[in-house]
PDB file of N, CA and C in Angstrom:
ATOM      1  N   MET R1058      72.107  57.338 -46.090  1.00  0.00           N
ATOM      2  CA  MET R1058      70.878  57.269 -45.309  1.00  0.00           C
ATOM      3  C   MET R1058      69.804  58.053 -45.940  1.00  0.00           C
ATOM      4  N   LEU R1059      68.599  57.473 -46.068  1.00  0.00           N
ATOM      5  CA  LEU R1059      67.506  58.088 -46.665  1.00  0.00           C
ATOM      6  C   LEU R1059      66.648  58.748 -45.559  1.00  0.00           C
ATOM      7  N   VAL R1060      66.334  60.076 -45.720  1.00  0.00           N
ATOM      8  CA  VAL R1060      65.591  60.802 -44.685  1.00  0.00           C
ATOM      9  C   VAL R1060      64.378  61.476 -45.394  1.00  0.00           C
ATOM     10  N   TRP R1061      63.196  61.247 -44.750  1.00  0.00           N
ATOM     11  CA  TRP R1061      61.929  61.765 -45.244  1.00  0.00           C
ATOM     12  C   TRP R1061      61.708  63.183 -44.697  1.00  0.00           C
ATOM     13  N   LEU R1062      61.395  64.150 -45.626  1.00  0.00           N
ATOM     14  CA  LEU R1062      61.026  65.464 -45.153  1.00  0.00           C
ATOM     15  C   LEU R1062      59.635  65.753 -45.740  1.00  0.00           C
ATOM     16  N   THR R1063      58.781  66.270 -44.888  1.00  0.00           N
ATOM     17  CA  THR R1063      57.409  66.579 -45.435  1.00  0.00           C
ATOM     18  C   THR R1063      57.409  67.961 -45.953  1.00  0.00           C
ATOM     19  N   ASP R1064      56.414  68.164 -46.844  1.00  0.00           N
ATOM     20  CA  ASP R1064      56.330  69.532 -47.470  1.00  0.00           C
ATOM     21  C   ASP R1064      56.001  70.635 -46.525  1.00  0.00           C
ATOM     22  N   TRP R1065      55.124  70.306 -45.486  1.00  0.00           N
ATOM     23  CA  TRP R1065      54.802  71.316 -44.495  1.00  0.00           C
ATOM     24  C   TRP R1065      56.042  71.632 -43.694  1.00  0.00           C
ATOM     25  N   GLN R1066      56.906  70.703 -43.402  1.00  0.00           N
ATOM     26  CA  GLN R1066      58.125  70.851 -42.605  1.00  0.00           C
ATOM     27  C   GLN R1066      59.128  71.746 -43.409  1.00  0.00           C
ATOM     28  N   ILE R1067      59.212  71.546 -44.662  1.00  0.00           N
ATOM     29  CA  ILE R1067      60.096  72.262 -45.497  1.00  0.00           C
ATOM     30  C   ILE R1067      59.645  73.708 -45.549  1.00  0.00           C
ATOM     31  N   ALA R1068      58.335  73.885 -45.717  1.00  0.00           N
ATOM     32  CA  ALA R1068      57.790  75.316 -45.825  1.00  0.00           C
ATOM     33  C   ALA R1068      57.871  75.981 -44.484  1.00  0.00           C
ATOM     34  N   GLU R1069      57.519  75.325 -43.429  1.00  0.00           N
ATOM     35  CA  GLU R1069      57.442  75.937 -42.103  1.00  0.00           C
ATOM     36  C   GLU R1069      58.879  76.393 -41.649  1.00  0.00           C
ATOM     37  N   ASP R1070      59.822  75.469 -41.852  1.00  0.00           N
ATOM     38  CA  ASP R1070      61.201  75.720 -41.418  1.00  0.00           C
ATOM     39  C   ASP R1070      62.024  76.467 -42.454  1.00  0.00           C
ATOM     40  N   HIS R1071      61.424  76.762 -43.612  1.00  0.00           N
ATOM     41  CA  HIS R1071      62.119  77.510 -44.714  1.00  0.00           C
ATOM     42  C   HIS R1071      63.429  76.720 -45.065  1.00  0.00           C
ATOM     43  N   LEU R1072      63.258  75.416 -45.213  1.00  0.00           N
ATOM     44  CA  LEU R1072      64.448  74.588 -45.596  1.00  0.00           C
ATOM     45  C   LEU R1072      64.750  74.717 -47.139  1.00  0.00           C
ATOM     46  N   LEU R1073      65.905  75.168 -47.433  1.00  0.00           N
ATOM     47  CA  LEU R1073      66.309  75.270 -48.796  1.00  0.00           C
ATOM     48  C   LEU R1073      67.535  74.361 -48.877  1.00  0.00           C
ATOM     49  N   ILE R1074      67.315  73.154 -49.426  1.00  0.00           N
ATOM     50  CA  ILE R1074      68.306  72.121 -49.424  1.00  0.00           C
ATOM     51  C   ILE R1074      68.691  71.799 -50.847  1.00  0.00           C
ATOM     52  N   GLU R1075      69.950  71.714 -51.140  1.00  0.00           N
ATOM     53  CA  GLU R1075      70.422  71.377 -52.507  1.00  0.00           C
ATOM     54  C   GLU R1075      71.442  70.201 -52.356  1.00  0.00           C
ATOM     55  N   VAL R1076      71.549  69.497 -53.500  1.00  0.00           N
ATOM     56  CA  VAL R1076      72.560  68.461 -53.562  1.00  0.00           C
ATOM     57  C   VAL R1076      73.946  69.067 -53.227  1.00  0.00           C
ATOM     58  N   GLY R1077      74.740  68.429 -52.415  1.00  0.00           N
ATOM     59  CA  GLY R1077      76.054  68.944 -52.019  1.00  0.00           C
ATOM     60  C   GLY R1077      76.012  69.728 -50.711  1.00  0.00           C
ATOM     61  N   ASP R1078      74.848  70.167 -50.174  1.00  0.00           N
ATOM     62  CA  ASP R1078      74.790  70.820 -48.951  1.00  0.00           C
ATOM     63  C   ASP R1078      75.176  69.960 -47.729  1.00  0.00           C
ATOM     64  N   SER R1079      75.883  70.568 -46.757  1.00  0.00           N
ATOM     65  CA  SER R1079      76.182  69.847 -45.489  1.00  0.00           C
ATOM     66  C   SER R1079      74.963  70.072 -44.585  1.00  0.00           C
ATOM     67  N   VAL R1080      74.559  68.980 -43.909  1.00  0.00           N
ATOM     68  CA  VAL R1080      73.461  69.073 -43.018  1.00  0.00           C
ATOM     69  C   VAL R1080      73.795  68.425 -41.726  1.00  0.00           C
ATOM     70  N   GLU R1081      73.221  68.921 -40.624  1.00  0.00           N
ATOM     71  CA  GLU R1081      73.290  68.282 -39.301  1.00  0.00           C
ATOM     72  C   GLU R1081      71.930  68.336 -38.708  1.00  0.00           C
ATOM     73  N   TRP R1082      71.329  67.134 -38.576  1.00  0.00           N
ATOM     74  CA  TRP R1082      69.877  66.997 -38.166  1.00  0.00           C
ATOM     75  C   TRP R1082      69.782  66.061 -37.046  1.00  0.00           C
ATOM     76  N   THR R1083      68.698  66.256 -36.298  1.00  0.00           N
ATOM     77  CA  THR R1083      68.118  65.148 -35.388  1.00  0.00           C
ATOM     78  C   THR R1083      67.014  64.528 -36.136  1.00  0.00           C
ATOM     79  N   VAL R1084      67.048  63.257 -36.363  1.00  0.00           N
ATOM     80  CA  VAL R1084      65.991  62.546 -37.102  1.00  0.00           C
ATOM     81  C   VAL R1084      65.310  61.573 -36.140  1.00  0.00           C
ATOM     82  N   TYR R1085      64.050  61.268 -36.483  1.00  0.00           N
ATOM     83  CA  TYR R1085      63.165  60.436 -35.720  1.00  0.00           C
ATOM     84  C   TYR R1085      62.681  59.363 -36.555  1.00  0.00           C
ATOM     85  N   PRO R1086      62.155  58.265 -35.992  1.00  0.00           N
ATOM     86  CA  PRO R1086      61.616  57.146 -36.748  1.00  0.00           C
ATOM     87  C   PRO R1086      60.488  57.641 -37.719  1.00  0.00           C
ATOM     88  N   ALA R1087      60.558  57.202 -38.949  1.00  0.00           N
ATOM     89  CA  ALA R1087      59.523  57.552 -39.941  1.00  0.00           C
ATOM     90  C   ALA R1087      58.264  56.817 -39.608  1.00  0.00           C
ATOM     91  N   ASP R1088      57.152  57.428 -40.076  1.00  0.00           N
ATOM     92  CA  ASP R1088      55.797  56.736 -39.867  1.00  0.00           C
ATOM     93  C   ASP R1088      55.688  55.613 -40.857  1.00  0.00           C
ATOM     94  N   ARG R1089      56.056  54.373 -40.463  1.00  0.00           N
ATOM     95  CA  ARG R1089      56.098  53.297 -41.401  1.00  0.00           C
ATOM     96  C   ARG R1089      54.839  52.931 -42.031  1.00  0.00           C
ATOM     97  N   ASP R1090      53.704  53.133 -41.344  1.00  0.00           N
ATOM     98  CA  ASP R1090      52.399  52.902 -41.988  1.00  0.00           C
ATOM     99  C   ASP R1090      52.159  53.860 -43.072  1.00  0.00           C
ATOM    100  N   TRP R1091      52.478  55.051 -42.956  1.00  0.00           N
ATOM    101  CA  TRP R1091      52.287  56.124 -44.053  1.00  0.00           C
ATOM    102  C   TRP R1091      53.235  55.770 -45.218  1.00  0.00           C
ATOM    103  N   VAL R1092      54.495  55.497 -44.878  1.00  0.00           N
ATOM    104  CA  VAL R1092      55.441  55.146 -45.954  1.00  0.00           C
ATOM    105  C   VAL R1092      54.991  53.919 -46.720  1.00  0.00           C
ATOM    106  N   TRP R1093      54.467  52.961 -45.996  1.00  0.00           N
ATOM    107  CA  TRP R1093      53.980  51.699 -46.730  1.00  0.00           C
ATOM    108  C   TRP R1093      52.762  52.086 -47.599  1.00  0.00           C
ATOM    109  N   ARG R1094      51.849  52.956 -47.130  1.00  0.00           N
ATOM    110  CA  ARG R1094      50.776  53.311 -47.984  1.00  0.00           C
ATOM    111  C   ARG R1094      51.215  53.980 -49.233  1.00  0.00           C
ATOM    112  N   LEU R1095      52.304  54.818 -49.167  1.00  0.00           N
ATOM    113  CA  LEU R1095      52.825  55.542 -50.335  1.00  0.00           C
ATOM    114  C   LEU R1095      53.575  54.591 -51.333  1.00  0.00           C
ATOM    115  N   PHE R1096      54.456  53.714 -50.714  1.00  0.00           N
ATOM    116  CA  PHE R1096      55.414  53.025 -51.584  1.00  0.00           C
ATOM    117  C   PHE R1096      55.275  51.545 -51.521  1.00  0.00           C
ATOM    118  N   GLY R1097      54.503  50.911 -50.605  1.00  0.00           N
ATOM    119  CA  GLY R1097      54.524  49.500 -50.522  1.00  0.00           C
ATOM    120  C   GLY R1097      55.854  49.015 -50.264  1.00  0.00           C
ATOM    121  N   ASP R1098      56.316  47.970 -50.912  1.00  0.00           N
ATOM    122  CA  ASP R1098      57.649  47.358 -50.663  1.00  0.00           C
ATOM    123  C   ASP R1098      58.718  47.978 -51.631  1.00  0.00           C
ATOM    124  N   ARG R1099      58.334  49.029 -52.402  1.00  0.00           N
ATOM    125  CA  ARG R1099      59.225  49.606 -53.391  1.00  0.00           C
ATOM    126  C   ARG R1099      60.319  50.488 -52.763  1.00  0.00           C
ATOM    127  N   LEU R1100      60.037  50.994 -51.545  1.00  0.00           N
ATOM    128  CA  LEU R1100      60.984  51.958 -50.937  1.00  0.00           C
ATOM    129  C   LEU R1100      60.825  51.837 -49.377  1.00  0.00           C
ATOM    130  N   ALA R1101      61.946  51.783 -48.697  1.00  0.00           N
ATOM    131  CA  ALA R1101      61.965  51.745 -47.189  1.00  0.00           C
ATOM    132  C   ALA R1101      62.590  53.011 -46.690  1.00  0.00           C
ATOM    133  N   ILE R1102      61.886  53.739 -45.889  1.00  0.00           N
ATOM    134  CA  ILE R1102      62.408  54.946 -45.259  1.00  0.00           C
ATOM    135  C   ILE R1102      62.259  54.751 -43.705  1.00  0.00           C
ATOM    136  N   ASP R1103      63.375  54.790 -43.060  1.00  0.00           N
ATOM    137  CA  ASP R1103      63.479  54.532 -41.611  1.00  0.00           C
ATOM    138  C   ASP R1103      63.450  55.871 -40.761  1.00  0.00           C
ATOM    139  N   TRP R1104      63.872  56.975 -41.323  1.00  0.00           N
ATOM    140  CA  TRP R1104      64.040  58.188 -40.566  1.00  0.00           C
ATOM    141  C   TRP R1104      63.368  59.383 -41.230  1.00  0.00           C
ATOM    142  N   GLN R1105      62.872  60.319 -40.360  1.00  0.00           N
ATOM    143  CA  GLN R1105      62.346  61.563 -40.897  1.00  0.00           C
ATOM    144  C   GLN R1105      62.816  62.720 -40.079  1.00  0.00           C
ATOM    145  N   LEU R1106      62.905  63.849 -40.737  1.00  0.00           N
ATOM    146  CA  LEU R1106      63.210  65.157 -40.078  1.00  0.00           C
ATOM    147  C   LEU R1106      61.916  65.648 -39.532  1.00  0.00           C
ATOM    148  N   ASP R1107      61.911  66.081 -38.252  1.00  0.00           N
ATOM    149  CA  ASP R1107      60.695  66.530 -37.591  1.00  0.00           C
ATOM    150  C   ASP R1107      61.119  67.569 -36.510  1.00  0.00           C
ATOM    151  N   SER R1108      60.880  68.841 -36.763  1.00  0.00           N
ATOM    152  CA  SER R1108      61.312  69.849 -35.771  1.00  0.00           C
ATOM    153  C   SER R1108      60.478  69.827 -34.549  1.00  0.00           C
ATOM    154  N   TYR R1109      59.467  69.025 -34.509  1.00  0.00           N
ATOM    155  CA  TYR R1109      58.634  68.823 -33.268  1.00  0.00           C
ATOM    156  C   TYR R1109      58.896  67.456 -32.722  1.00  0.00           C
ATOM    157  N   GLY R1110      59.832  66.744 -33.216  1.00  0.00           N
ATOM    158  CA  GLY R1110      60.042  65.368 -32.689  1.00  0.00           C
ATOM    159  C   GLY R1110      60.392  65.210 -31.263  1.00  0.00           C
ATOM    160  N   GLU R1111      60.993  66.166 -30.657  1.00  0.00           N
ATOM    161  CA  GLU R1111      61.362  66.092 -29.272  1.00  0.00           C
ATOM    162  C   GLU R1111      60.147  66.269 -28.342  1.00  0.00           C
ATOM    163  N   ALA R1112      58.981  66.588 -28.879  1.00  0.00           N
ATOM    164  CA  ALA R1112      57.773  66.820 -28.063  1.00  0.00           C
ATOM    165  C   ALA R1112      57.154  65.501 -27.615  1.00  0.00           C
ATOM    166  N   VAL R1113      57.615  64.379 -28.196  1.00  0.00           N
ATOM    167  CA  VAL R1113      57.113  63.021 -27.910  1.00  0.00           C
ATOM    168  C   VAL R1113      58.328  62.186 -27.532  1.00  0.00           C
ATOM    169  N   GLU R1114      58.185  61.397 -26.507  1.00  0.00           N
ATOM    170  CA  GLU R1114      59.302  60.531 -26.133  1.00  0.00           C
ATOM    171  C   GLU R1114      59.435  59.484 -27.202  1.00  0.00           C
ATOM    172  N   GLN R1115      60.544  59.407 -27.914  1.00  0.00           N
ATOM    173  CA  GLN R1115      60.804  58.469 -28.939  1.00  0.00           C
ATOM    174  C   GLN R1115      62.309  58.428 -29.299  1.00  0.00           C
ATOM    175  N   PRO R1116      62.647  57.392 -29.996  1.00  0.00           N
ATOM    176  CA  PRO R1116      64.110  57.332 -30.346  1.00  0.00           C
ATOM    177  C   PRO R1116      64.487  58.491 -31.244  1.00  0.00           C
ATOM    178  N   SER R1117      65.715  58.874 -31.236  1.00  0.00           N
ATOM    179  CA  SER R1117      66.199  59.866 -32.177  1.00  0.00           C
ATOM    180  C   SER R1117      67.663  59.496 -32.551  1.00  0.00           C
ATOM    181  N   ARG R1118      68.107  60.226 -33.489  1.00  0.00           N
ATOM    182  CA  ARG R1118      69.521  59.969 -33.924  1.00  0.00           C
ATOM    183  C   ARG R1118      70.078  61.249 -34.462  1.00  0.00           C
ATOM    184  N   ARG R1119      71.226  61.683 -34.017  1.00  0.00           N
ATOM    185  CA  ARG R1119      71.904  62.867 -34.587  1.00  0.00           C
ATOM    186  C   ARG R1119      72.735  62.461 -35.728  1.00  0.00           C
ATOM    187  N   VAL R1120      72.450  63.077 -36.903  1.00  0.00           N
ATOM    188  CA  VAL R1120      73.265  62.783 -38.141  1.00  0.00           C
ATOM    189  C   VAL R1120      73.768  64.023 -38.753  1.00  0.00           C
ATOM    190  N   SER R1121      74.890  63.845 -39.407  1.00  0.00           N
ATOM    191  CA  SER R1121      75.503  64.867 -40.215  1.00  0.00           C
ATOM    192  C   SER R1121      76.112  64.258 -41.443  1.00  0.00           C
ATOM    193  N   GLY R1122      76.090  65.074 -42.497  1.00  0.00           N
ATOM    194  CA  GLY R1122      76.599  64.609 -43.762  1.00  0.00           C
ATOM    195  C   GLY R1122      76.359  65.542 -44.904  1.00  0.00           C
ATOM    196  N   ARG R1123      76.519  65.077 -46.125  1.00  0.00           N
ATOM    197  CA  ARG R1123      76.392  65.872 -47.302  1.00  0.00           C
ATOM    198  C   ARG R1123      75.216  65.293 -48.091  1.00  0.00           C
ATOM    199  N   VAL R1124      74.306  66.124 -48.562  1.00  0.00           N
ATOM    200  CA  VAL R1124      73.151  65.700 -49.338  1.00  0.00           C
ATOM    201  C   VAL R1124      73.648  65.181 -50.722  1.00  0.00           C
ATOM    202  N   ALA R1125      73.390  63.935 -50.979  1.00  0.00           N
ATOM    203  CA  ALA R1125      73.841  63.237 -52.243  1.00  0.00           C
ATOM    204  C   ALA R1125      72.739  63.303 -53.302  1.00  0.00           C
ATOM    205  N   GLU R1126      71.513  63.327 -52.883  1.00  0.00           N
ATOM    206  CA  GLU R1126      70.435  63.233 -53.898  1.00  0.00           C
ATOM    207  C   GLU R1126      69.152  63.786 -53.308  1.00  0.00           C
ATOM    208  N   LEU R1127      68.283  64.362 -54.079  1.00  0.00           N
ATOM    209  CA  LEU R1127      66.937  64.735 -53.645  1.00  0.00           C
ATOM    210  C   LEU R1127      65.873  64.195 -54.507  1.00  0.00           C
ATOM    211  N   SER R1128      64.798  63.744 -53.944  1.00  0.00           N
ATOM    212  CA  SER R1128      63.699  63.134 -54.761  1.00  0.00           C
ATOM    213  C   SER R1128      62.426  63.802 -54.231  1.00  0.00           C
ATOM    214  N   SER R1129      61.411  63.880 -55.031  1.00  0.00           N
ATOM    215  CA  SER R1129      60.128  64.493 -54.655  1.00  0.00           C
ATOM    216  C   SER R1129      59.100  63.454 -54.968  1.00  0.00           C
ATOM    217  N   VAL R1130      58.102  63.408 -54.030  1.00  0.00           N
ATOM    218  CA  VAL R1130      56.960  62.443 -54.259  1.00  0.00           C
ATOM    219  C   VAL R1130      55.648  63.319 -54.172  1.00  0.00           C
ATOM    220  N   ARG R1131      54.787  62.997 -55.070  1.00  0.00           N
ATOM    221  CA  ARG R1131      53.396  63.512 -55.022  1.00  0.00           C
ATOM    222  C   ARG R1131      52.402  62.422 -55.094  1.00  0.00           C
ATOM    223  N   CYS R1132      51.313  62.600 -54.417  1.00  0.00           N
ATOM    224  CA  CYS R1132      50.285  61.571 -54.499  1.00  0.00           C
ATOM    225  C   CYS R1132      48.963  62.361 -54.393  1.00  0.00           C
ATOM    226  N   ARG R1133      47.963  61.680 -54.879  1.00  0.00           N
ATOM    227  CA  ARG R1133      46.632  62.348 -54.776  1.00  0.00           C
ATOM    228  C   ARG R1133      45.690  61.309 -54.028  1.00  0.00           C
ATOM    229  N   GLN R1134      44.653  61.846 -53.502  1.00  0.00           N
ATOM    230  CA  GLN R1134      43.694  60.988 -52.826  1.00  0.00           C
ATOM    231  C   GLN R1134      42.421  60.945 -53.680  1.00  0.00           C
ATOM    232  N   GLU R1135      41.763  59.754 -53.685  1.00  0.00           N
ATOM    233  CA  GLU R1135      40.500  59.646 -54.336  1.00  0.00           C
ATOM    234  C   GLU R1135      39.576  58.942 -53.398  1.00  0.00           C
ATOM    235  N   ARG R1136      38.285  59.251 -53.585  1.00  0.00           N
ATOM    236  CA  ARG R1136      37.239  58.658 -52.683  1.00  0.00           C
ATOM    237  C   ARG R1136      37.029  57.166 -53.055  1.00  0.00           C
ATOM    238  N   ALA R1137      37.086  56.290 -52.081  1.00  0.00           N
ATOM    239  CA  ALA R1137      36.887  54.918 -52.285  1.00  0.00           C
ATOM    240  C   ALA R1137      35.387  54.627 -52.238  1.00  0.00           C
ATOM    241  N   PRO R1138      34.917  53.571 -52.791  1.00  0.00           N
ATOM    242  CA  PRO R1138      33.472  53.275 -52.790  1.00  0.00           C
ATOM    243  C   PRO R1138      32.866  53.284 -51.379  1.00  0.00           C
ATOM    244  N   GLU R1139      33.610  52.816 -50.393  1.00  0.00           N
ATOM    245  CA  GLU R1139      33.101  52.870 -49.031  1.00  0.00           C
ATOM    246  C   GLU R1139      33.134  54.181 -48.363  1.00  0.00           C
ATOM    247  N   GLY R1140      33.477  55.269 -49.147  1.00  0.00           N
ATOM    248  CA  GLY R1140      33.404  56.620 -48.575  1.00  0.00           C
ATOM    249  C   GLY R1140      34.731  57.159 -47.999  1.00  0.00           C
ATOM    250  N   ARG R1141      35.701  56.326 -47.824  1.00  0.00           N
ATOM    251  CA  ARG R1141      37.010  56.749 -47.310  1.00  0.00           C
ATOM    252  C   ARG R1141      37.847  57.146 -48.455  1.00  0.00           C
ATOM    253  N   PHE R1142      38.994  57.860 -48.103  1.00  0.00           N
ATOM    254  CA  PHE R1142      39.872  58.232 -49.143  1.00  0.00           C
ATOM    255  C   PHE R1142      41.035  57.203 -49.179  1.00  0.00           C
ATOM    256  N   ARG R1143      41.568  57.019 -50.427  1.00  0.00           N
ATOM    257  CA  ARG R1143      42.696  56.171 -50.585  1.00  0.00           C
ATOM    258  C   ARG R1143      43.695  56.920 -51.461  1.00  0.00           C
ATOM    259  N   LEU R1144      44.923  56.543 -51.332  1.00  0.00           N
ATOM    260  CA  LEU R1144      45.982  57.101 -52.093  1.00  0.00           C
ATOM    261  C   LEU R1144      45.976  56.478 -53.504  1.00  0.00           C
ATOM    262  N   SER R1145      46.207  57.356 -54.511  1.00  0.00           N
ATOM    263  CA  SER R1145      46.269  56.831 -55.869  1.00  0.00           C
ATOM    264  C   SER R1145      47.662  57.135 -56.466  1.00  0.00           C
ATOM    265  N   ASP R1146      48.150  56.194 -57.166  1.00  0.00           N
ATOM    266  CA  ASP R1146      49.449  56.483 -57.798  1.00  0.00           C
ATOM    267  C   ASP R1146      49.392  56.836 -59.241  1.00  0.00           C
ATOM    268  N   ARG R1147      48.177  57.257 -59.678  1.00  0.00           N
ATOM    269  CA  ARG R1147      48.003  57.724 -61.075  1.00  0.00           C
ATOM    270  C   ARG R1147      48.493  59.125 -61.206  1.00  0.00           C
TER     271      ARG R1147
END
């Protein structure tokens, strides 16, 4: 199972996760629009860790397991000609 963790969530909750760690989390549906803006059809992420997820009525799933892999994503924003920001994969 692929689970999205945001940098602010990792920092705020002081999550120190390594490959091989056992985890037990409640996960919530990932923001599909945001994931699509980042990855297009290259990567599908269905669930995210959100320590505030219970504040909104939404589906959730309790999961437990061992961390098999960690990946990091960075993106930058650049101003589009129409004045809005867009994500850049450069």
